[in-house]
Coordinates of C-alpha atoms and ligand atoms in Angstrom, one line a residue:
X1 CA 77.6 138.3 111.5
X2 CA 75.3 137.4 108.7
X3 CA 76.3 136.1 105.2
X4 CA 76.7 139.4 103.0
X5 CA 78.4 140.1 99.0
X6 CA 81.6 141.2 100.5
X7 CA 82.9 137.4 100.2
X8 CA 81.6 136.9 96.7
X9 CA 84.2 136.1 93.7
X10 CA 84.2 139.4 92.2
X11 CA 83.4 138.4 88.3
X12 CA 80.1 136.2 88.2
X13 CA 78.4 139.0 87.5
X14 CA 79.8 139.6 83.4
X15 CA 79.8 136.0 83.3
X16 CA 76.3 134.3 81.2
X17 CA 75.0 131.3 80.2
X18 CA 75.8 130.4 76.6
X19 CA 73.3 128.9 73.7
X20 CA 73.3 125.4 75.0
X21 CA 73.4 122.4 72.6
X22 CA 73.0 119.5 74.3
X23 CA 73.2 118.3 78.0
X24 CA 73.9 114.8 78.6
X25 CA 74.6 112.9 82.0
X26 CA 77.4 109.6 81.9
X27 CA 77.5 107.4 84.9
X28 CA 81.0 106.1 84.9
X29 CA 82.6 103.4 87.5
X30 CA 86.3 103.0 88.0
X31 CA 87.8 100.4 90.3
X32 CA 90.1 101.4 92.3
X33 CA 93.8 99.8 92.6
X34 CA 93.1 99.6 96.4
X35 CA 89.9 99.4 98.1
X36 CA 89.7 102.8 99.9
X37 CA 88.0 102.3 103.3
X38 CA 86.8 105.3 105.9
X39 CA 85.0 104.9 109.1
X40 CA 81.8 104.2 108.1
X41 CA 82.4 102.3 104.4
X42 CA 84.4 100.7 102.4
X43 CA 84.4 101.7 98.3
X44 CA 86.4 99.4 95.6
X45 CA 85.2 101.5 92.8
X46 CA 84.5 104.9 91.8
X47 CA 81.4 105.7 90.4
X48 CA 80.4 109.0 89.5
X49 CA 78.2 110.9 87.7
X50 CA 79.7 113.3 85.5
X51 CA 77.6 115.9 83.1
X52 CA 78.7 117.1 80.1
X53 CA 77.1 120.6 78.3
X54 CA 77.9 121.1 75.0
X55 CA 77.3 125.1 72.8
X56 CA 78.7 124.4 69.3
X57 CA 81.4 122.6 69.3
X58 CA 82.7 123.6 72.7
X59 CA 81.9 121.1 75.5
X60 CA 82.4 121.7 79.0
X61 CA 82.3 118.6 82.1
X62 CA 81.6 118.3 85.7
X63 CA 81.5 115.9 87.9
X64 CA 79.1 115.1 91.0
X65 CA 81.3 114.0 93.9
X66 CA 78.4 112.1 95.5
X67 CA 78.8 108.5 95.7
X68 CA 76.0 105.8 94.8
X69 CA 75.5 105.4 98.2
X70 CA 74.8 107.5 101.1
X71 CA 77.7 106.5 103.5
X72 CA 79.8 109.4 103.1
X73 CA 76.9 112.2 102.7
X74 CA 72.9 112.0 101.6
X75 CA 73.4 113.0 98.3
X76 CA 73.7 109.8 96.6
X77 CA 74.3 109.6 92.1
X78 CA 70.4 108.4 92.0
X79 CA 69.3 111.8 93.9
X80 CA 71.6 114.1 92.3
X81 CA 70.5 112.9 88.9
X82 CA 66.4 113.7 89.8
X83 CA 67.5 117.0 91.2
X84 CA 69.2 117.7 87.9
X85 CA 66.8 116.9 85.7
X86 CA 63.3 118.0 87.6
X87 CA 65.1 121.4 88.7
X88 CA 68.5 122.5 88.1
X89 CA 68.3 121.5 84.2
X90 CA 65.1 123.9 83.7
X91 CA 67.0 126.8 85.5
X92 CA 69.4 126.8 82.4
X93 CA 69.1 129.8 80.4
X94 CA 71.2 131.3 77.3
X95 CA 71.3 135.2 78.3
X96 CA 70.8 134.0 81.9
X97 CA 73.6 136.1 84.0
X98 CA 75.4 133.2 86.1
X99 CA 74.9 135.5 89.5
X100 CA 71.0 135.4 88.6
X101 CA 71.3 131.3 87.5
X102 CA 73.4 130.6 91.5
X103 CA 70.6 132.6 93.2
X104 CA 68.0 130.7 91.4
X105 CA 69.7 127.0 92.2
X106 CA 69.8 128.9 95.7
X107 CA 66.2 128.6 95.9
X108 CA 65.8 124.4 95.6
X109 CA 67.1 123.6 99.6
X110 CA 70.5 121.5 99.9
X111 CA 71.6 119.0 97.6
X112 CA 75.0 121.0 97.1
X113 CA 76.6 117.7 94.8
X114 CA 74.0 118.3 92.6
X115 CA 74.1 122.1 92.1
X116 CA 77.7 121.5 92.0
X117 CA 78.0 119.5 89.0
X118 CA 76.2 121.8 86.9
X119 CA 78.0 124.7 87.9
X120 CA 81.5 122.9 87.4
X121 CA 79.8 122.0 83.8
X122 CA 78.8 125.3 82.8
X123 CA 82.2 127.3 84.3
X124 CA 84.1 124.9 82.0
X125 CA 81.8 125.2 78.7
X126 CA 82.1 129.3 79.4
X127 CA 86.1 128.9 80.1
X128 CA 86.5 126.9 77.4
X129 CA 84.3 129.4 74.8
X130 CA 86.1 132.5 76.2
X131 CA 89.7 130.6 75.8
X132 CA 90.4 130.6 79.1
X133 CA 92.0 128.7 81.6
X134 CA 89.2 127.8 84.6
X135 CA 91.3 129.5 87.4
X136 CA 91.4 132.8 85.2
X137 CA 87.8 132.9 84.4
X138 CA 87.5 132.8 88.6
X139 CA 90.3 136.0 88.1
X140 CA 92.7 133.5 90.0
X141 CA 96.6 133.1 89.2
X142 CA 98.2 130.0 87.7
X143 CA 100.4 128.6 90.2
X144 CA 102.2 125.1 91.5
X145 CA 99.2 122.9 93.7
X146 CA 100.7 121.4 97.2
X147 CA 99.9 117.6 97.0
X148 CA 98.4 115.6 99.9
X149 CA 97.4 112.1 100.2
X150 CA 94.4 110.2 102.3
X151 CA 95.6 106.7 103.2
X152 CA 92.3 104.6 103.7
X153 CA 92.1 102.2 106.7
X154 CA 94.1 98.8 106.9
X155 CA 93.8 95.7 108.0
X156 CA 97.0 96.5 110.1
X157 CA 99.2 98.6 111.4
X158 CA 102.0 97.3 109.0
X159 CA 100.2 97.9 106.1
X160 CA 99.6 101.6 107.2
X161 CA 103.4 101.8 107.7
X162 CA 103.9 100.5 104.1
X163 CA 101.3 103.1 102.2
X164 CA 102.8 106.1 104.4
X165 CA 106.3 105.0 103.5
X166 CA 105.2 105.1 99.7
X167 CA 103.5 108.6 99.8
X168 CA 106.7 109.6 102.0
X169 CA 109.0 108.6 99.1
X170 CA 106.8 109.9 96.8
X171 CA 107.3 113.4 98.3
X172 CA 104.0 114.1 99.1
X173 CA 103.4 117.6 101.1
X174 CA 101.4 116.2 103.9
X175 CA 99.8 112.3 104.6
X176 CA 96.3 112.1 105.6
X177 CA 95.6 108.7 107.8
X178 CA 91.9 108.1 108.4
X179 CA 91.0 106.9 112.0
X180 CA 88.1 105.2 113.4
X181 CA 87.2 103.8 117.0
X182 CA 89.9 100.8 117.7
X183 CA 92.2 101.8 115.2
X184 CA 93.3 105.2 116.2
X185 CA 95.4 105.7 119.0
X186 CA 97.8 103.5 118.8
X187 CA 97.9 103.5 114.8
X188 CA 99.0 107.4 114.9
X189 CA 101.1 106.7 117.4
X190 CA 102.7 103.8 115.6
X191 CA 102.9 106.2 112.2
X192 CA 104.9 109.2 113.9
X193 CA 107.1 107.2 116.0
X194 CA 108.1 105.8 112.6
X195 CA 108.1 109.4 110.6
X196 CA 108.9 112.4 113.5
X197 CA 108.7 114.9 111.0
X198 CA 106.1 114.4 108.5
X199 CA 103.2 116.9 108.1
X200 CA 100.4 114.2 109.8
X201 CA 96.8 114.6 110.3
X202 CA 93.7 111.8 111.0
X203 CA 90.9 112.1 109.4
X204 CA 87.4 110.6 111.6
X205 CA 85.0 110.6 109.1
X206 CA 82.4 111.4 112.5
X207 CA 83.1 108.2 114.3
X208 CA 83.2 109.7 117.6
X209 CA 81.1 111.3 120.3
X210 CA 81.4 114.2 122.7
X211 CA 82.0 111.3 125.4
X212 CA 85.2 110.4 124.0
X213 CA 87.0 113.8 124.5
X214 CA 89.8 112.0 127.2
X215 CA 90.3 110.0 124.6
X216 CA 90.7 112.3 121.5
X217 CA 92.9 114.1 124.0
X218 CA 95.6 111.2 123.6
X219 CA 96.2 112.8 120.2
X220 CA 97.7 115.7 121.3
X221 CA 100.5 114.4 121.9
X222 CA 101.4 113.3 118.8
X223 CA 101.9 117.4 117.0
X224 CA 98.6 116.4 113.9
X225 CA 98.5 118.9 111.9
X226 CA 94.4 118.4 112.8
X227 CA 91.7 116.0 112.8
X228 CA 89.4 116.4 110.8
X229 CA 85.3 115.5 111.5
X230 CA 85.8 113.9 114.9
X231 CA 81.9 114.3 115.5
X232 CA 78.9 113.7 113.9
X233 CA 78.6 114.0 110.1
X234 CA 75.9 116.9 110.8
X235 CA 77.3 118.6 114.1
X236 CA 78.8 121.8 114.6
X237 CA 78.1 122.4 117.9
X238 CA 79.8 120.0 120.4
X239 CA 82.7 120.1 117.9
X240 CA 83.3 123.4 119.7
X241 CA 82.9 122.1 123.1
X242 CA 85.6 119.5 121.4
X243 CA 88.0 122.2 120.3
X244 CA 88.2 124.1 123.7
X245 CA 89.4 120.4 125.5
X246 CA 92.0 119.5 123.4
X247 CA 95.0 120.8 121.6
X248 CA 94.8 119.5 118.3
X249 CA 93.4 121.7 116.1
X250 CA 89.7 120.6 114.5
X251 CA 89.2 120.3 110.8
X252 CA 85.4 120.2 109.8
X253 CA 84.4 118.8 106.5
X254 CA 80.9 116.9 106.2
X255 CA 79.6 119.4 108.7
X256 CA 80.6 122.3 106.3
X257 CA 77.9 123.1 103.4
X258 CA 77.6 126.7 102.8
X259 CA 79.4 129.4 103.7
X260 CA 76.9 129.9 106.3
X261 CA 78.0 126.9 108.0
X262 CA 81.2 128.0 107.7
X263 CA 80.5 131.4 109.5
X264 CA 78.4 128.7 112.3
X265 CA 81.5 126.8 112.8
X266 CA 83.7 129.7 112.9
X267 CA 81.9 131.6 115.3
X268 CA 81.1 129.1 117.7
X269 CA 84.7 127.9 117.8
X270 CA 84.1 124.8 116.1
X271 CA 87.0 124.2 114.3
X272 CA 90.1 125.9 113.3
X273 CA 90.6 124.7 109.9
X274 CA 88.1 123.7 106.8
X275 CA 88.5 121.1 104.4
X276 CA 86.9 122.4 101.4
X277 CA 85.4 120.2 98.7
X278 CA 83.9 122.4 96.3
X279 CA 81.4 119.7 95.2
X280 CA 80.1 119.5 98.9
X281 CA 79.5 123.0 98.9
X282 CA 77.7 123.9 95.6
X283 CA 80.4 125.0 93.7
X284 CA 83.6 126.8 92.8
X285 CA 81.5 129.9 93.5
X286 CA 80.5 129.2 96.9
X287 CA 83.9 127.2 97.9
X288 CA 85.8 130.7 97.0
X289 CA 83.3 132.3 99.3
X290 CA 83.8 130.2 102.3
X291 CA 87.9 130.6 101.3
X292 CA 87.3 134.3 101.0
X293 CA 85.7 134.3 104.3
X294 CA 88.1 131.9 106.7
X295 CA 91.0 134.1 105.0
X296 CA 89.2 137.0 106.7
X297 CA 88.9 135.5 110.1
X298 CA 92.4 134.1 109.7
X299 CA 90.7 130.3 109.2
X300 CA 93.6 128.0 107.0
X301 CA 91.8 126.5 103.9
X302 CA 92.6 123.2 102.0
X303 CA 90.5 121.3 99.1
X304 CA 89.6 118.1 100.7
X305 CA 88.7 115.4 97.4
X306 CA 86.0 112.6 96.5
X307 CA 88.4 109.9 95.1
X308 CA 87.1 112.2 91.9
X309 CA 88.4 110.7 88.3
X310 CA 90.4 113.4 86.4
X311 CA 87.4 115.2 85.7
X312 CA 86.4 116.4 89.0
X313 CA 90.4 116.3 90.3
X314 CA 90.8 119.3 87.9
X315 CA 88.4 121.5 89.6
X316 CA 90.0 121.1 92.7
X317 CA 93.6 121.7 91.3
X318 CA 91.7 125.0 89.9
X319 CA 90.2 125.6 92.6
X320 CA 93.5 125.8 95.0
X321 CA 95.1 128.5 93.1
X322 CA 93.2 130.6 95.4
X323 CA 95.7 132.1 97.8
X324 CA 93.3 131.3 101.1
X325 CA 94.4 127.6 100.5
X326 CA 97.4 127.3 102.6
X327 CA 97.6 123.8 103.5
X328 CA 97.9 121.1 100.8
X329 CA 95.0 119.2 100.3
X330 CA 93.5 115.6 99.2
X331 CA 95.2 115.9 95.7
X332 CA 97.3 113.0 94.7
X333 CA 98.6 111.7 91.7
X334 CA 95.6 109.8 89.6
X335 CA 97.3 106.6 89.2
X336 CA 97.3 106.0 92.9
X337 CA 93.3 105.5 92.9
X338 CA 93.0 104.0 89.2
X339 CA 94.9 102.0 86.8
X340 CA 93.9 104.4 84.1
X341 CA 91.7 108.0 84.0
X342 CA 88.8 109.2 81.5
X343 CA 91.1 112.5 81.0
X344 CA 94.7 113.0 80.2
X345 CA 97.0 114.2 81.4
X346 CA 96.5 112.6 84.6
X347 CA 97.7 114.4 87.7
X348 CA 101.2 113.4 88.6
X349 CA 103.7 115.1 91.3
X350 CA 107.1 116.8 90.1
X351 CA 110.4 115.8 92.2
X352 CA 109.4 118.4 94.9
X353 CA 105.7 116.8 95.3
X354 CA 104.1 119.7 93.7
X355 CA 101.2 118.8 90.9
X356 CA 100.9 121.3 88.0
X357 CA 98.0 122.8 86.3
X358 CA 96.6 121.4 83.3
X359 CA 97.7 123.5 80.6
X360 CA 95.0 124.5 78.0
X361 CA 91.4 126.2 78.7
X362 CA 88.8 125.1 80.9
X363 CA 90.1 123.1 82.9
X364 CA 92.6 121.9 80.9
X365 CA 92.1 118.0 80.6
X366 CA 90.7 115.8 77.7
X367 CA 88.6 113.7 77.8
X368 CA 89.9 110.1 76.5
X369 CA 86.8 108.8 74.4
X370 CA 87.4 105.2 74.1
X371 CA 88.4 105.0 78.4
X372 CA 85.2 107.1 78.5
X373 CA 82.9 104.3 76.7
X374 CA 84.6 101.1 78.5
X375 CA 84.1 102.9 82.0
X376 CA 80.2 104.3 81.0
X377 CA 77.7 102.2 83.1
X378 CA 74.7 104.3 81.6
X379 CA 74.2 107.4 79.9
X380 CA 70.8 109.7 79.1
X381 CA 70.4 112.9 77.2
X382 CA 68.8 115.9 78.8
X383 CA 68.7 118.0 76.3
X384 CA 64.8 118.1 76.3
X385 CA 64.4 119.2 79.8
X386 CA 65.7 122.9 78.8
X387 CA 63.1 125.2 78.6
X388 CA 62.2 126.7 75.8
Ligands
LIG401 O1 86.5 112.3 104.3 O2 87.8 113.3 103.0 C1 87.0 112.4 103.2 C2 87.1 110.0 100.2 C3 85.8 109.7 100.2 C4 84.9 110.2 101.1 C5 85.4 111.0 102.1 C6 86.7 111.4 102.2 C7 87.6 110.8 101.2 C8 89.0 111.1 101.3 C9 89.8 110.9 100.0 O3 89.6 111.3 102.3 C10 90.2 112.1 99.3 C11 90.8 112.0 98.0 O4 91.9 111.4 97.9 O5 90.2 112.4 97.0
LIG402 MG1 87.1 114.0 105.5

């Protein structure tokens, strides 16, 4: 199979760039209430890039999900910032039909965080200009988003025990414990013995080898709803050699870039789930494509998240009205990562655990001016770099 239109949102077509105003890029940093540690890092802030285009007096905001540092993926905020400026910036056109503007960004190779932000930017600005809510611009239905929570790695075991108690209480859909060599086994065994019944998964953030498949095979035992990136950051391959060996289904998430990857993992038998994070991807755009396509080959979907502030949050709310995303995702309630947000409202979860979408157009949040200016590290204006 080869990538084809059939899996393309249907509307970016009568969708074009507006007269744009001004451009500017805001490096924020957040601390979080809790450091937030995977397998390969450990992260006590947020810092983000975040872009905002302005036409008029409409402003539309995205947020780059890469991370100063290149721990998680390559991107970092530093190489996402030059790809803006020296290439994606110049590409932005008024009159410019948004199918054209994707194909051209198609052209400069990888760096998906990038691309993404300035997609999220412009989709907003548009959504925002034609009244619109984001998920209705994409020709998606409002709905009630599942939540889901991703419990960093602890000290101990206790401590584990405590945070999944919390997000238990808290009615979240499904709990998300990350795993990493010596502090896996034993820790998910700990966790289900103590909740039976919870929706459960572990997340490896690639800290394992095709060597250790007798010992991801102790996790079948244990009914997770997956694991997600066992393997390398970059494989897809022995992933599927993993998958055939044990019972658990596979998640893949830094692996997954494009929907051709997608169709690559797929095929191959790599996985049986994808995490989706529309900022590791490219975009709304191409995150719907890869949903559209894994609903087709009967793949589950779920929006995985970047410890985003509100900003970037909201796309993924968005972004999960899509019906391909079954399974709840990495969306939990703002005040669990920060003490306060850049937007309002913040994302909280109703008595049932279910998050609602921001009401309003675009997608739907303010942004809070004065928490804005005390969290700004740097900002720069790149308005210039439009071509004439
Ligand atoms: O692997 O999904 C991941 C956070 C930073 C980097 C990688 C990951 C994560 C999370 C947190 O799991 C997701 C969230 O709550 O936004
Ligand atoms: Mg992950």
């Amino acid at each position: 199979m080869t990538r084809t239109d059939i899996y393309d949102p249907h509307l970016t077509g009568e969708i074009t760039i507006p007269s744009i105003s001004q451009i500017e890029a805001v490096t924020v940093s957040l601390p979080f209430v809790t450091p937030f540690s995977i397998s390969s890092y450990t992260w006590d802030c947020k810092e983000a890039l975040l872009i905002r285009i302005d036409s008029g007096e409409f402003s539309g905001w995205g947020e780059c999900v890469a991370d100063p540092d290149p721990f998680y993926s390559p991107e970092t905020t530093t190489s996402c910032l030059h790809i803006i400026k020296e290439f994606i910036v110049p590409l932005i056109r008024e009159g410019k039909s948004f199918t054209d503007f994707l194909r051209e960004m198609d052209h400069i190779r990888g760096n998906k965080m990038a691309k993404a932000a300035i997609e999220n930017a412009l989709l907003d600005l548009i959504a925002r200009m034609r009244e619109v809510p984001l998920h209705a611009l994409l020709g998606l239905e409002k709905k009630m988003i599942m939540s889901g929570i991703s419990i960093g790695i602890k000290d101990t075991v206790d401590e584990l025990l405590d945070s999944v108690a919390e997000a238990v209480e808290k009615r979240y859909h499904r709990v998300k414990m990350k795993i990493k060599r010596g502090k896996d086994v034993e820790w998910v065994a700990a966790v289900r013995e103590r909740f039976p019944f919870i929706q459960l998964m572990a997340d490896a953030n690639g800290d394992y080898s095709i060597n250790d498949i007798n010992h991801l095979k102790e996790l079948d035992v244990f009914n997770l709803l997956m694991i997600e990136q066992p393997l390398s950051y970059s494989d897809i391959y022995f992933h599927s050699k993993l998958q055939k060996e044990i019972d658990t289904p596979v998640c893949l998430d830094e692996s997954i870039h494009s929907l051709d990857d997608a169709i690559t993992a797929v095929e191959l038998g790599s996985c049986r789930i994808i995490n989706i994070k529309e900022g590791r991807v490219g975009g709304i755009i191409e995150a719907l494509r890869i949903a559209n396509y894994a609903q087709s080959r009967g793949i589950p979907v779920w929006s995985g998240g970047m410890d985003e502030t509100g900003i970037g949050r909201a796309f993924n709310i968005h972004l999960q009205t899509a019906p391909a995303f079954t399974i709840p995702g990495d969306t939990s309630e703002t005040l669990r990562y920060f003490k306060e947000d850049i937007v309002s409202p913040i994302v909280t979860l109703d008595d049932e655990g279910f998050i609602s979408i921001p009401e309003g157009s675009g997608t739907g949040v303010r942004i809070e001016t004065d928490k804005l200016k005390k969290y700004t590290l740097r900002s720069e204006n790149l308005t210039g770099l439009l071509k004439k």
